Amino acid sequence: MKPPAHIDRRQFVKLGTLAATAAWLPTAATAAMTPGAPYTLPALPYAFDALEPHIDKQTMEIHHGKHHAAYITNLNTALASAPDLAKLPLEKLLATLPAVPDETLRTTLRNHGGGHWNHDFFWKTLAPVETSGKPSAALATALATAFGSMEAFKKSFGEAATKRFGSGWAWLIAQDGKLKVTNTANQDNPLMQGVVPAADLGTPLLGLDVWEHAYYLHYQNRRPDYIAAWWNIVNWPAVSERYAAATEKH
Ligand code: MN
């Protein structure tokens, strides 16, 4: 391996040594790229610093490169011993968890399969302020019908996110053609039939990660401040498209 043109040989050797001594760091990101493994870490659809000041660059780097990558690594490891389950689309796998007889495997798929699905969904739910847009007319009308107003919807969603004790997610879902706010613990989500209560099942339109790893570096214990800032970077065109697809399906 040759040093890049802008780095002299001595610097290059030093960098190599640093890389070697950093070998104790979690290798989740590389393990997630194992050839032949069913799942790989998707690249973020924007730069790590694109959501600043609302979500800082370092939080995004760790959240994506370490946390999300680790869910994928653990999901792949679990599926290595379950080739039939490895063939299922992830949403189907999450919807059929109760049919997995081995409790240890089922729990791993629930936590890490859920972790992968939720984070993939979360990155696509966000956008830099300049492109975050606003809800489509159809979605705006549906939100006003279901909650009374956009502000009332945000209040309801914010409460679901704030009141989720410990780690979990707040969701806006389409359920039997109607909009509903709910929340789930850990990495559970509204696709997990037989795992989360029927009242929380539906098509996710919007999801907010309220694990401390999502905000603690910048906001420390101030979860409500993180939630308030997060509204600035919601990818409303993406959420509107999900709503349109869910309405068609219904
Ligand atoms: Mn997370």
Short mmCIF file of C-alpha atoms and ligand atoms in Angstrom, two decimals:
data_model
loop_
_atom_site.label_atom_id
_atom_site.label_comp_id
_atom_site.label_asym_id
_atom_site.label_seq_id
_atom_site.Cartn_x
_atom_site.Cartn_y
_atom_site.Cartn_z
CA MET A 1 0.00 0.00 0.00
CA LYS A 2 1.46 3.36 -1.05
CA PRO A 3 1.03 6.54 0.98
CA PRO A 4 -1.37 9.06 -0.58
CA ALA A 5 0.49 11.85 -2.40
CA HIS A 6 -0.27 14.49 0.23
CA ILE A 7 1.14 12.47 3.15
CA ASP A 8 4.90 11.89 3.48
CA ARG A 9 6.23 8.45 4.31
CA ARG A 10 7.00 9.14 7.97
CA GLN A 11 3.49 10.51 8.56
CA PHE A 12 2.03 7.53 6.71
CA VAL A 13 3.85 5.02 8.92
CA LYS A 14 2.65 6.92 11.98
CA LEU A 15 -0.94 6.89 10.72
CA GLY A 16 -0.62 3.16 10.09
CA THR A 17 0.54 2.62 13.67
CA LEU A 18 -2.37 4.67 14.94
CA ALA A 19 -4.76 2.59 12.87
CA ALA A 20 -3.22 -0.59 14.31
CA THR A 21 -3.49 0.63 17.89
CA ALA A 22 -7.12 1.57 17.22
CA ALA A 23 -7.88 -2.08 16.45
CA TRP A 24 -9.61 -2.46 19.81
CA LEU A 25 -12.34 -0.10 18.63
CA PRO A 26 -15.64 -1.75 17.68
CA THR A 27 -15.34 -3.14 14.18
CA ALA A 28 -19.07 -3.16 13.58
CA ALA A 29 -18.88 -0.97 10.48
CA THR A 30 -16.52 -3.35 8.72
CA ALA A 31 -18.25 -6.48 9.97
CA ALA A 32 -21.51 -5.13 8.59
CA MET A 33 -19.88 -5.24 5.17
CA THR A 34 -19.12 -8.98 5.35
CA PRO A 35 -19.59 -10.34 1.82
CA GLY A 36 -22.64 -12.57 1.55
CA ALA A 37 -24.23 -11.30 4.78
CA PRO A 38 -27.92 -10.42 4.20
CA TYR A 39 -27.69 -6.83 5.48
CA THR A 40 -25.19 -4.02 4.96
CA LEU A 41 -24.99 -0.55 6.46
CA PRO A 42 -26.65 1.90 4.07
CA ALA A 43 -24.83 5.21 3.55
CA LEU A 44 -26.52 8.27 5.03
CA PRO A 45 -28.47 10.22 2.36
CA TYR A 46 -26.64 13.44 3.48
CA ALA A 47 -23.37 14.47 5.13
CA PHE A 48 -22.81 13.79 8.85
CA ASP A 49 -22.90 17.53 9.58
CA ALA A 50 -25.91 18.26 7.32
CA LEU A 51 -28.40 18.29 10.20
CA GLU A 52 -26.49 20.76 12.38
CA PRO A 53 -27.18 22.59 14.59
CA HIS A 54 -30.16 20.38 15.43
CA ILE A 55 -28.24 17.10 15.43
CA ASP A 56 -24.47 17.47 15.63
CA LYS A 57 -21.91 15.77 13.39
CA GLN A 58 -20.32 13.61 16.09
CA THR A 59 -23.67 12.25 17.24
CA MET A 60 -24.51 11.34 13.63
CA GLU A 61 -21.12 9.65 13.09
CA ILE A 62 -21.43 7.51 16.21
CA HIS A 63 -25.15 6.85 15.79
CA HIS A 64 -24.74 5.67 12.19
CA GLY A 65 -21.22 4.22 12.19
CA LYS A 66 -21.33 2.48 15.57
CA HIS A 67 -24.90 1.99 16.79
CA HIS A 68 -26.66 1.30 13.50
CA ALA A 69 -23.71 -0.75 12.26
CA ALA A 70 -23.76 -2.87 15.42
CA TYR A 71 -27.46 -3.71 14.95
CA ILE A 72 -26.64 -4.94 11.45
CA THR A 73 -23.64 -6.99 12.58
CA ASN A 74 -25.67 -8.68 15.30
CA LEU A 75 -28.60 -9.26 12.94
CA ASN A 76 -26.30 -10.88 10.37
CA THR A 77 -24.64 -13.03 13.01
CA ALA A 78 -28.01 -14.29 14.24
CA LEU A 79 -29.24 -14.99 10.69
CA ALA A 80 -26.11 -17.00 9.85
CA SER A 81 -27.68 -19.87 11.80
CA ALA A 82 -31.17 -19.33 10.35
CA PRO A 83 -30.84 -19.33 6.52
CA ASP A 84 -34.61 -19.57 5.92
CA LEU A 85 -35.25 -16.42 7.98
CA ALA A 86 -32.32 -14.70 6.25
CA LYS A 87 -34.23 -14.96 2.95
CA LEU A 88 -37.26 -13.03 4.23
CA PRO A 89 -37.59 -9.29 3.57
CA LEU A 90 -36.88 -7.51 6.88
CA GLU A 91 -40.43 -6.16 7.26
CA LYS A 92 -41.81 -9.67 6.82
CA LEU A 93 -39.32 -11.02 9.36
CA LEU A 94 -40.40 -8.39 11.92
CA ALA A 95 -44.07 -9.19 11.29
CA THR A 96 -43.57 -12.90 11.95
CA LEU A 97 -41.36 -12.88 15.05
CA PRO A 98 -43.79 -14.92 17.20
CA ALA A 99 -43.33 -17.77 14.70
CA VAL A 100 -39.61 -18.03 15.57
CA PRO A 101 -39.54 -20.84 18.16
CA ASP A 102 -36.05 -20.24 19.61
CA GLU A 103 -36.41 -17.55 22.25
CA THR A 104 -32.79 -16.35 22.12
CA LEU A 105 -32.90 -16.03 18.33
CA ARG A 106 -36.32 -14.36 18.46
CA THR A 107 -35.08 -11.76 20.97
CA THR A 108 -31.96 -11.03 18.90
CA LEU A 109 -34.03 -10.60 15.74
CA ARG A 110 -36.47 -8.37 17.59
CA ASN A 111 -33.76 -6.10 19.04
CA HIS A 112 -31.29 -5.99 16.15
CA GLY A 113 -33.69 -6.51 13.23
CA GLY A 114 -35.82 -3.78 14.76
CA GLY A 115 -32.70 -1.68 15.31
CA HIS A 116 -31.71 -1.95 11.65
CA TRP A 117 -35.20 -1.24 10.30
CA ASN A 118 -35.80 1.69 12.66
CA HIS A 119 -32.50 3.41 11.92
CA ASP A 120 -32.76 2.95 8.16
CA PHE A 121 -36.23 4.52 8.43
CA PHE A 122 -34.97 7.28 10.75
CA TRP A 123 -32.20 8.48 8.39
CA LYS A 124 -34.72 8.69 5.55
CA THR A 125 -37.14 10.58 7.82
CA LEU A 126 -34.61 13.41 8.23
CA ALA A 127 -33.32 16.08 5.87
CA PRO A 128 -31.22 19.23 6.11
CA VAL A 129 -33.32 22.27 7.03
CA GLU A 130 -33.14 23.67 3.47
CA THR A 131 -34.81 20.58 1.98
CA SER A 132 -37.04 19.57 4.91
CA GLY A 133 -40.10 21.11 3.20
CA LYS A 134 -43.60 20.80 4.59
CA PRO A 135 -46.40 18.23 4.67
CA SER A 136 -48.33 17.67 1.43
CA ALA A 137 -51.82 19.19 1.33
CA ALA A 138 -53.33 15.72 1.80
CA LEU A 139 -51.16 14.94 4.82
CA ALA A 140 -51.71 18.40 6.35
CA THR A 141 -55.47 17.91 6.04
CA ALA A 142 -55.28 14.40 7.53
CA LEU A 143 -53.19 15.64 10.48
CA ALA A 144 -55.64 18.48 11.14
CA THR A 145 -58.57 16.06 10.95
CA ALA A 146 -56.98 13.51 13.28
CA PHE A 147 -55.46 15.86 15.85
CA GLY A 148 -57.29 19.18 15.46
CA SER A 149 -54.30 21.14 14.10
CA MET A 150 -50.63 20.76 13.16
CA GLU A 151 -49.65 22.23 16.52
CA ALA A 152 -51.89 19.77 18.37
CA PHE A 153 -50.32 16.91 16.38
CA LYS A 154 -46.80 18.07 17.31
CA LYS A 155 -47.84 18.35 20.95
CA SER A 156 -49.28 14.84 20.95
CA PHE A 157 -46.21 13.39 19.20
CA GLY A 158 -43.87 15.29 21.54
CA GLU A 159 -45.69 13.89 24.56
CA ALA A 160 -45.41 10.34 23.18
CA ALA A 161 -41.66 10.92 22.74
CA THR A 162 -41.14 12.57 26.13
CA LYS A 163 -43.19 10.08 28.11
CA ARG A 164 -41.55 6.97 26.64
CA PHE A 165 -39.68 5.87 29.77
CA GLY A 166 -36.10 4.82 29.05
CA SER A 167 -35.17 3.95 25.49
CA GLY A 168 -37.58 3.74 22.58
CA TRP A 169 -39.32 5.46 19.72
CA ALA A 170 -42.27 7.78 19.07
CA TRP A 171 -44.29 7.11 15.93
CA LEU A 172 -46.91 8.56 13.66
CA ILE A 173 -48.65 5.60 12.04
CA ALA A 174 -51.43 4.99 9.57
CA GLN A 175 -53.77 2.45 11.12
CA ASP A 176 -56.80 1.28 9.14
CA GLY A 177 -56.60 4.48 7.11
CA LYS A 178 -56.43 6.73 10.18
CA LEU A 179 -53.49 8.63 11.67
CA LYS A 180 -52.36 7.80 15.18
CA VAL A 181 -49.48 8.71 17.51
CA THR A 182 -47.90 5.98 19.59
CA ASN A 183 -44.57 4.89 21.04
CA THR A 184 -42.64 1.66 21.52
CA ALA A 185 -39.90 0.46 23.87
CA ASN A 186 -36.32 -0.39 22.89
CA GLN A 187 -36.14 -1.18 19.15
CA ASP A 188 -39.72 -2.41 18.82
CA ASN A 189 -41.81 -0.83 16.07
CA PRO A 190 -45.40 -0.77 14.75
CA LEU A 191 -44.66 -3.56 12.25
CA MET A 192 -44.08 -6.15 14.99
CA GLN A 193 -47.33 -8.10 15.02
CA GLY A 194 -47.63 -10.33 18.05
CA VAL A 195 -44.91 -8.37 19.84
CA VAL A 196 -46.32 -4.87 20.36
CA PRO A 197 -50.00 -4.44 21.33
CA ALA A 198 -52.45 -4.41 18.39
CA ALA A 199 -53.31 -0.78 19.28
CA ASP A 200 -49.74 0.24 18.31
CA LEU A 201 -49.58 -1.63 14.99
CA GLY A 202 -49.73 0.22 11.69
CA THR A 203 -47.69 1.67 8.83
CA PRO A 204 -44.95 3.95 10.21
CA LEU A 205 -44.96 7.41 8.63
CA LEU A 206 -42.70 9.27 11.05
CA GLY A 207 -40.40 7.89 13.74
CA LEU A 208 -38.29 9.60 16.39
CA ASP A 209 -35.42 7.86 18.15
CA VAL A 210 -35.43 8.86 21.83
CA TRP A 211 -32.58 6.59 22.95
CA GLU A 212 -30.00 8.71 24.80
CA HIS A 213 -27.42 7.77 22.12
CA ALA A 214 -29.51 9.85 19.69
CA TYR A 215 -29.08 13.12 21.60
CA TYR A 216 -26.99 12.91 24.77
CA LEU A 217 -23.70 14.39 23.44
CA HIS A 218 -25.39 17.63 22.46
CA TYR A 219 -28.50 17.80 24.64
CA GLN A 220 -27.43 15.72 27.68
CA ASN A 221 -30.61 14.98 29.66
CA ARG A 222 -32.73 17.57 27.83
CA ARG A 223 -34.84 15.22 25.71
CA PRO A 224 -37.60 17.84 25.21
CA ASP A 225 -35.03 20.25 23.66
CA TYR A 226 -33.90 17.53 21.24
CA ILE A 227 -37.51 16.81 20.29
CA ALA A 228 -38.27 20.52 19.74
CA ALA A 229 -35.17 20.96 17.52
CA TRP A 230 -35.88 17.73 15.61
CA TRP A 231 -39.00 19.19 13.99
CA ASN A 232 -36.70 21.48 11.96
CA ILE A 233 -35.14 18.54 10.13
CA VAL A 234 -38.14 16.30 9.44
CA ASN A 235 -38.15 15.25 5.77
CA TRP A 236 -41.78 16.18 5.08
CA PRO A 237 -41.71 15.18 1.39
CA ALA A 238 -40.65 11.66 2.44
CA VAL A 239 -43.30 11.48 5.17
CA SER A 240 -45.93 12.75 2.71
CA GLU A 241 -44.96 10.05 0.21
CA ARG A 242 -45.32 7.38 2.89
CA TYR A 243 -48.74 8.76 3.75
CA ALA A 244 -49.81 8.68 0.09
CA ALA A 245 -48.60 5.06 -0.26
CA ALA A 246 -50.35 4.00 2.97
CA THR A 247 -53.60 5.66 1.86
CA GLU A 248 -53.48 3.94 -1.54
CA LYS A 249 -52.81 0.61 0.12
CA HIS A 250 -55.77 1.07 2.37
MN MN B 1 -30.61 5.03 17.64
#
